[in-house]
């Protein structure tokens, strides 16, 4: 059974809220296919490790790479569920989430591209920015029940999101 337990650390509500908002802005930028908005969420030497293992460093490279991705591909939209936000220090936070994607022109999640996402955020001058974003496939090789469980959890998150 797919189960992860994350202990919630004492996070100031404003910091947790800001980190959650930062992550949502990241996904919204992807879903809107806005490479510039996506990249501006990162610190100067912030890094992205993509679903395929590719790496981008710094807002300039992130912008140019994503502009090319968006020009060459019709990308799927993310659906997410945040698992935890932990404050590692007053200026460093770790966010963990699960995501699925809805292919263009479809209404259902594609379980083949479910993933775990990790954001390491840093606070600079009272503003949270991303130091590292990693998108790791959640294939659960040989355990289709775990893929199904994660997909169902994401479907519920999507239903909750569309009710508002």
PDB file of N, CA and C in Angstrom, residues 73-133:
ATOM      1  N   UNK A  73       6.394  21.268 -27.880  1.00  0.00           N
ATOM      2  CA  UNK A  73       5.500  20.244 -27.335  1.00  0.00           C
ATOM      3  C   UNK A  73       4.235  20.885 -26.768  1.00  0.00           C
ATOM      4  N   UNK A  74       3.150  20.174 -26.892  1.00  0.00           N
ATOM      5  CA  UNK A  74       1.933  20.556 -26.180  1.00  0.00           C
ATOM      6  C   UNK A  74       2.020  19.835 -24.840  1.00  0.00           C
ATOM      7  N   UNK A  75       2.239  20.595 -23.794  1.00  0.00           N
ATOM      8  CA  UNK A  75       2.495  20.007 -22.481  1.00  0.00           C
ATOM      9  C   UNK A  75       1.197  19.752 -21.716  1.00  0.00           C
ATOM     10  N   UNK A  76       1.235  18.737 -20.878  1.00  0.00           N
ATOM     11  CA  UNK A  76       0.096  18.387 -20.036  1.00  0.00           C
ATOM     12  C   UNK A  76       0.066  19.288 -18.802  1.00  0.00           C
ATOM     13  N   UNK A  77      -1.125  19.442 -18.234  1.00  0.00           N
ATOM     14  CA  UNK A  77      -1.305  20.271 -17.036  1.00  0.00           C
ATOM     15  C   UNK A  77      -1.111  19.436 -15.774  1.00  0.00           C
ATOM     16  N   UNK A  78      -0.492  20.046 -14.779  1.00  0.00           N
ATOM     17  CA  UNK A  78      -0.284  19.390 -13.492  1.00  0.00           C
ATOM     18  C   UNK A  78      -1.517  19.448 -12.606  1.00  0.00           C
ATOM     19  N   UNK A  79      -1.716  18.368 -11.843  1.00  0.00           N
ATOM     20  CA  UNK A  79      -2.650  18.292 -10.726  1.00  0.00           C
ATOM     21  C   UNK A  79      -1.789  17.869  -9.542  1.00  0.00           C
ATOM     22  N   UNK A  80      -1.901  18.547  -8.413  1.00  0.00           N
ATOM     23  CA  UNK A  80      -0.976  18.256  -7.314  1.00  0.00           C
ATOM     24  C   UNK A  80      -1.679  18.090  -5.972  1.00  0.00           C
ATOM     25  N   UNK A  81      -0.945  17.470  -5.083  1.00  0.00           N
ATOM     26  CA  UNK A  81      -1.343  17.387  -3.675  1.00  0.00           C
ATOM     27  C   UNK A  81      -0.077  17.530  -2.842  1.00  0.00           C
ATOM     28  N   UNK A  82      -0.031  18.564  -2.041  1.00  0.00           N
ATOM     29  CA  UNK A  82       1.132  18.781  -1.178  1.00  0.00           C
ATOM     30  C   UNK A  82       1.071  17.792  -0.027  1.00  0.00           C
ATOM     31  N   UNK A  83       2.167  17.091   0.172  1.00  0.00           N
ATOM     32  CA  UNK A  83       2.267  16.122   1.274  1.00  0.00           C
ATOM     33  C   UNK A  83       2.777  16.782   2.552  1.00  0.00           C
ATOM     34  N   UNK A  84       3.750  17.669   2.406  1.00  0.00           N
ATOM     35  CA  UNK A  84       4.306  18.299   3.603  1.00  0.00           C
ATOM     36  C   UNK A  84       5.077  19.555   3.247  1.00  0.00           C
ATOM     37  N   UNK A  85       5.155  20.437   4.229  1.00  0.00           N
ATOM     38  CA  UNK A  85       6.045  21.592   4.189  1.00  0.00           C
ATOM     39  C   UNK A  85       6.766  21.588   5.530  1.00  0.00           C
ATOM     40  N   UNK A  86       8.092  21.526   5.482  1.00  0.00           N
ATOM     41  CA  UNK A  86       8.880  21.519   6.721  1.00  0.00           C
ATOM     42  C   UNK A  86       9.883  22.662   6.683  1.00  0.00           C
ATOM     43  N   UNK A  87       9.953  23.383   7.766  1.00  0.00           N
ATOM     44  CA  UNK A  87      10.938  24.445   7.901  1.00  0.00           C
ATOM     45  C   UNK A  87      12.209  23.817   8.451  1.00  0.00           C
ATOM     46  N   UNK A  88      13.273  23.836   7.641  1.00  0.00           N
ATOM     47  CA  UNK A  88      14.550  23.256   8.059  1.00  0.00           C
ATOM     48  C   UNK A  88      15.382  24.259   8.838  1.00  0.00           C
ATOM     49  N   UNK A  89      15.149  25.530   8.587  1.00  0.00           N
ATOM     50  CA  UNK A  89      15.733  26.643   9.331  1.00  0.00           C
ATOM     51  C   UNK A  89      14.811  27.824   9.064  1.00  0.00           C
ATOM     52  N   UNK A  90      15.037  28.967   9.691  1.00  0.00           N
ATOM     53  CA  UNK A  90      14.146  30.104   9.415  1.00  0.00           C
ATOM     54  C   UNK A  90      14.158  30.554   7.949  1.00  0.00           C
ATOM     55  N   UNK A  91      15.207  30.176   7.204  1.00  0.00           N
ATOM     56  CA  UNK A  91      15.325  30.611   5.809  1.00  0.00           C
ATOM     57  C   UNK A  91      15.301  29.467   4.802  1.00  0.00           C
ATOM     58  N   UNK A  92      15.051  28.234   5.233  1.00  0.00           N
ATOM     59  CA  UNK A  92      15.062  27.084   4.322  1.00  0.00           C
ATOM     60  C   UNK A  92      13.845  26.210   4.600  1.00  0.00           C
ATOM     61  N   UNK A  93      13.107  25.890   3.536  1.00  0.00           N
ATOM     62  CA  UNK A  93      11.922  25.037   3.677  1.00  0.00           C
ATOM     63  C   UNK A  93      11.975  23.923   2.640  1.00  0.00           C
ATOM     64  N   UNK A  94      11.398  22.793   3.010  1.00  0.00           N
ATOM     65  CA  UNK A  94      11.314  21.629   2.138  1.00  0.00           C
ATOM     66  C   UNK A  94       9.843  21.309   1.918  1.00  0.00           C
ATOM     67  N   UNK A  95       9.427  21.328   0.658  1.00  0.00           N
ATOM     68  CA  UNK A  95       8.059  20.980   0.303  1.00  0.00           C
ATOM     69  C   UNK A  95       8.099  19.686  -0.491  1.00  0.00           C
ATOM     70  N   UNK A  96       7.198  18.762  -0.154  1.00  0.00           N
ATOM     71  CA  UNK A  96       7.072  17.504  -0.898  1.00  0.00           C
ATOM     72  C   UNK A  96       5.636  17.373  -1.354  1.00  0.00           C
ATOM     73  N   UNK A  97       5.467  16.973  -2.610  1.00  0.00           N
ATOM     74  CA  UNK A  97       4.133  16.845  -3.192  1.00  0.00           C
ATOM     75  C   UNK A  97       4.101  15.664  -4.144  1.00  0.00           C
ATOM     76  N   UNK A  98       2.875  15.250  -4.459  1.00  0.00           N
ATOM     77  CA  UNK A  98       2.685  14.286  -5.536  1.00  0.00           C
ATOM     78  C   UNK A  98       1.940  15.017  -6.642  1.00  0.00           C
ATOM     79  N   UNK A  99       2.202  14.604  -7.878  1.00  0.00           N
ATOM     80  CA  UNK A  99       1.536  15.224  -9.025  1.00  0.00           C
ATOM     81  C   UNK A  99       1.160  14.168 -10.050  1.00  0.00           C
ATOM     82  N   UNK A 100       0.150  14.540 -10.792  1.00  0.00           N
ATOM     83  CA  UNK A 100      -0.237  13.800 -11.975  1.00  0.00           C
ATOM     84  C   UNK A 100      -0.405  14.817 -13.085  1.00  0.00           C
ATOM     85  N   UNK A 101      -0.625  14.325 -14.289  1.00  0.00           N
ATOM     86  CA  UNK A 101      -0.786  15.233 -15.419  1.00  0.00           C
ATOM     87  C   UNK A 101      -1.998  14.823 -16.246  1.00  0.00           C
ATOM     88  N   UNK A 102      -2.704  15.831 -16.722  1.00  0.00           N
ATOM     89  CA  UNK A 102      -3.844  15.621 -17.603  1.00  0.00           C
ATOM     90  C   UNK A 102      -3.392  16.017 -19.006  1.00  0.00           C
ATOM     91  N   UNK A 103      -3.298  15.041 -19.917  1.00  0.00           N
ATOM     92  CA  UNK A 103      -2.855  15.352 -21.284  1.00  0.00           C
ATOM     93  C   UNK A 103      -3.806  16.356 -21.959  1.00  0.00           C
ATOM     94  N   UNK A 104      -3.264  17.172 -22.859  1.00  0.00           N
ATOM     95  CA  UNK A 104      -4.094  18.146 -23.585  1.00  0.00           C
ATOM     96  C   UNK A 104      -5.265  17.452 -24.283  1.00  0.00           C
ATOM     97  N   UNK A 105      -6.432  18.065 -24.163  1.00  0.00           N
ATOM     98  CA  UNK A 105      -7.616  17.539 -24.809  1.00  0.00           C
ATOM     99  C   UNK A 105      -8.274  16.379 -24.082  1.00  0.00           C
ATOM    100  N   UNK A 106      -7.748  16.019 -22.915  1.00  0.00           N
ATOM    101  CA  UNK A 106      -8.327  14.924 -22.147  1.00  0.00           C
ATOM    102  C   UNK A 106      -8.807  15.432 -20.791  1.00  0.00           C
ATOM    103  N   UNK A 107      -9.578  14.604 -20.119  1.00  0.00           N
ATOM    104  CA  UNK A 107     -10.124  14.981 -18.814  1.00  0.00           C
ATOM    105  C   UNK A 107      -9.574  14.134 -17.681  1.00  0.00           C
ATOM    106  N   UNK A 108      -8.875  13.057 -18.022  1.00  0.00           N
ATOM    107  CA  UNK A 108      -8.384  12.111 -17.015  1.00  0.00           C
ATOM    108  C   UNK A 108      -6.876  12.207 -16.845  1.00  0.00           C
ATOM    109  N   UNK A 109      -6.420  11.905 -15.651  1.00  0.00           N
ATOM    110  CA  UNK A 109      -4.987  11.828 -15.367  1.00  0.00           C
ATOM    111  C   UNK A 109      -4.356  10.678 -16.138  1.00  0.00           C
ATOM    112  N   UNK A 110      -3.105  10.844 -16.512  1.00  0.00           N
ATOM    113  CA  UNK A 110      -2.328   9.779 -17.133  1.00  0.00           C
ATOM    114  C   UNK A 110      -1.421   9.187 -16.057  1.00  0.00           C
ATOM    115  N   UNK A 111      -1.766   8.023 -15.485  1.00  0.00           N
ATOM    116  CA  UNK A 111      -0.984   7.437 -14.383  1.00  0.00           C
ATOM    117  C   UNK A 111       0.475   7.150 -14.734  1.00  0.00           C
ATOM    118  N   UNK A 112       0.780   7.037 -16.014  1.00  0.00           N
ATOM    119  CA  UNK A 112       2.156   6.746 -16.430  1.00  0.00           C
ATOM    120  C   UNK A 112       3.119   7.884 -16.121  1.00  0.00           C
ATOM    121  N   UNK A 113       2.592   9.076 -15.863  1.00  0.00           N
ATOM    122  CA  UNK A 113       3.474  10.215 -15.589  1.00  0.00           C
ATOM    123  C   UNK A 113       3.275  10.803 -14.188  1.00  0.00           C
ATOM    124  N   UNK A 114       2.692  10.017 -13.277  1.00  0.00           N
ATOM    125  CA  UNK A 114       2.632  10.457 -11.883  1.00  0.00           C
ATOM    126  C   UNK A 114       4.059  10.677 -11.380  1.00  0.00           C
ATOM    127  N   UNK A 115       4.210  11.606 -10.456  1.00  0.00           N
ATOM    128  CA  UNK A 115       5.552  11.926  -9.969  1.00  0.00           C
ATOM    129  C   UNK A 115       5.515  12.440  -8.534  1.00  0.00           C
ATOM    130  N   UNK A 116       6.671  12.383  -7.918  1.00  0.00           N
ATOM    131  CA  UNK A 116       6.922  13.049  -6.643  1.00  0.00           C
ATOM    132  C   UNK A 116       7.669  14.330  -6.989  1.00  0.00           C
ATOM    133  N   UNK A 117       7.298  15.426  -6.368  1.00  0.00           N
ATOM    134  CA  UNK A 117       8.015  16.680  -6.575  1.00  0.00           C
ATOM    135  C   UNK A 117       8.546  17.168  -5.238  1.00  0.00           C
ATOM    136  N   UNK A 118       9.766  17.661  -5.287  1.00  0.00           N
ATOM    137  CA  UNK A 118      10.427  18.192  -4.104  1.00  0.00           C
ATOM    138  C   UNK A 118      10.910  19.600  -4.419  1.00  0.00           C
ATOM    139  N   UNK A 119      10.616  20.523  -3.517  1.00  0.00           N
ATOM    140  CA  UNK A 119      11.079  21.898  -3.644  1.00  0.00           C
ATOM    141  C   UNK A 119      11.884  22.237  -2.407  1.00  0.00           C
ATOM    142  N   UNK A 120      13.091  22.711  -2.615  1.00  0.00           N
ATOM    143  CA  UNK A 120      13.898  23.284  -1.550  1.00  0.00           C
ATOM    144  C   UNK A 120      13.831  24.791  -1.767  1.00  0.00           C
ATOM    145  N   UNK A 121      13.167  25.473  -0.844  1.00  0.00           N
ATOM    146  CA  UNK A 121      12.964  26.911  -0.974  1.00  0.00           C
ATOM    147  C   UNK A 121      13.824  27.654   0.034  1.00  0.00           C
ATOM    148  N   UNK A 122      14.281  28.828  -0.362  1.00  0.00           N
ATOM    149  CA  UNK A 122      15.085  29.666   0.524  1.00  0.00           C
ATOM    150  C   UNK A 122      14.435  31.038   0.640  1.00  0.00           C
ATOM    151  N   UNK A 123      14.559  31.608   1.814  1.00  0.00           N
ATOM    152  CA  UNK A 123      13.971  32.921   2.090  1.00  0.00           C
ATOM    153  C   UNK A 123      15.088  33.956   2.022  1.00  0.00           C
ATOM    154  N   UNK A 124      14.895  34.920   1.118  1.00  0.00           N
ATOM    155  CA  UNK A 124      15.871  36.002   0.959  1.00  0.00           C
ATOM    156  C   UNK A 124      15.105  37.314   0.997  1.00  0.00           C
ATOM    157  N   UNK A 125      15.462  38.164   1.935  1.00  0.00           N
ATOM    158  CA  UNK A 125      14.792  39.458   2.095  1.00  0.00           C
ATOM    159  C   UNK A 125      13.282  39.281   2.196  1.00  0.00           C
ATOM    160  N   UNK A 126      12.863  38.340   3.045  1.00  0.00           N
ATOM    161  CA  UNK A 126      11.449  38.052   3.312  1.00  0.00           C
ATOM    162  C   UNK A 126      10.676  37.528   2.104  1.00  0.00           C
ATOM    163  N   UNK A 127      11.379  37.060   1.083  1.00  0.00           N
ATOM    164  CA  UNK A 127      10.743  36.510  -0.108  1.00  0.00           C
ATOM    165  C   UNK A 127      11.238  35.084  -0.321  1.00  0.00           C
ATOM    166  N   UNK A 128      10.312  34.134  -0.446  1.00  0.00           N
ATOM    167  CA  UNK A 128      10.675  32.737  -0.690  1.00  0.00           C
ATOM    168  C   UNK A 128      10.890  32.511  -2.177  1.00  0.00           C
ATOM    169  N   UNK A 129      12.007  31.853  -2.502  1.00  0.00           N
ATOM    170  CA  UNK A 129      12.356  31.498  -3.879  1.00  0.00           C
ATOM    171  C   UNK A 129      12.854  30.063  -3.887  1.00  0.00           C
ATOM    172  N   UNK A 130      12.870  29.460  -5.065  1.00  0.00           N
ATOM    173  CA  UNK A 130      13.253  28.056  -5.196  1.00  0.00           C
ATOM    174  C   UNK A 130      14.751  27.922  -5.449  1.00  0.00           C
ATOM    175  N   UNK A 131      15.392  27.103  -4.629  1.00  0.00           N
ATOM    176  CA  UNK A 131      16.802  26.737  -4.827  1.00  0.00           C
ATOM    177  C   UNK A 131      16.889  25.476  -5.684  1.00  0.00           C
ATOM    178  N   UNK A 132      16.008  24.503  -5.389  1.00  0.00           N
ATOM    179  CA  UNK A 132      16.021  23.238  -6.121  1.00  0.00           C
ATOM    180  C   UNK A 132      14.599  22.729  -6.293  1.00  0.00           C
ATOM    181  N   UNK A 133      14.275  22.343  -7.512  1.00  0.00           N
ATOM    182  CA  UNK A 133      13.011  21.684  -7.816  1.00  0.00           C
ATOM    183  C   UNK A 133      13.348  20.373  -8.509  1.00  0.00           C
TER     184      UNK A 133
END
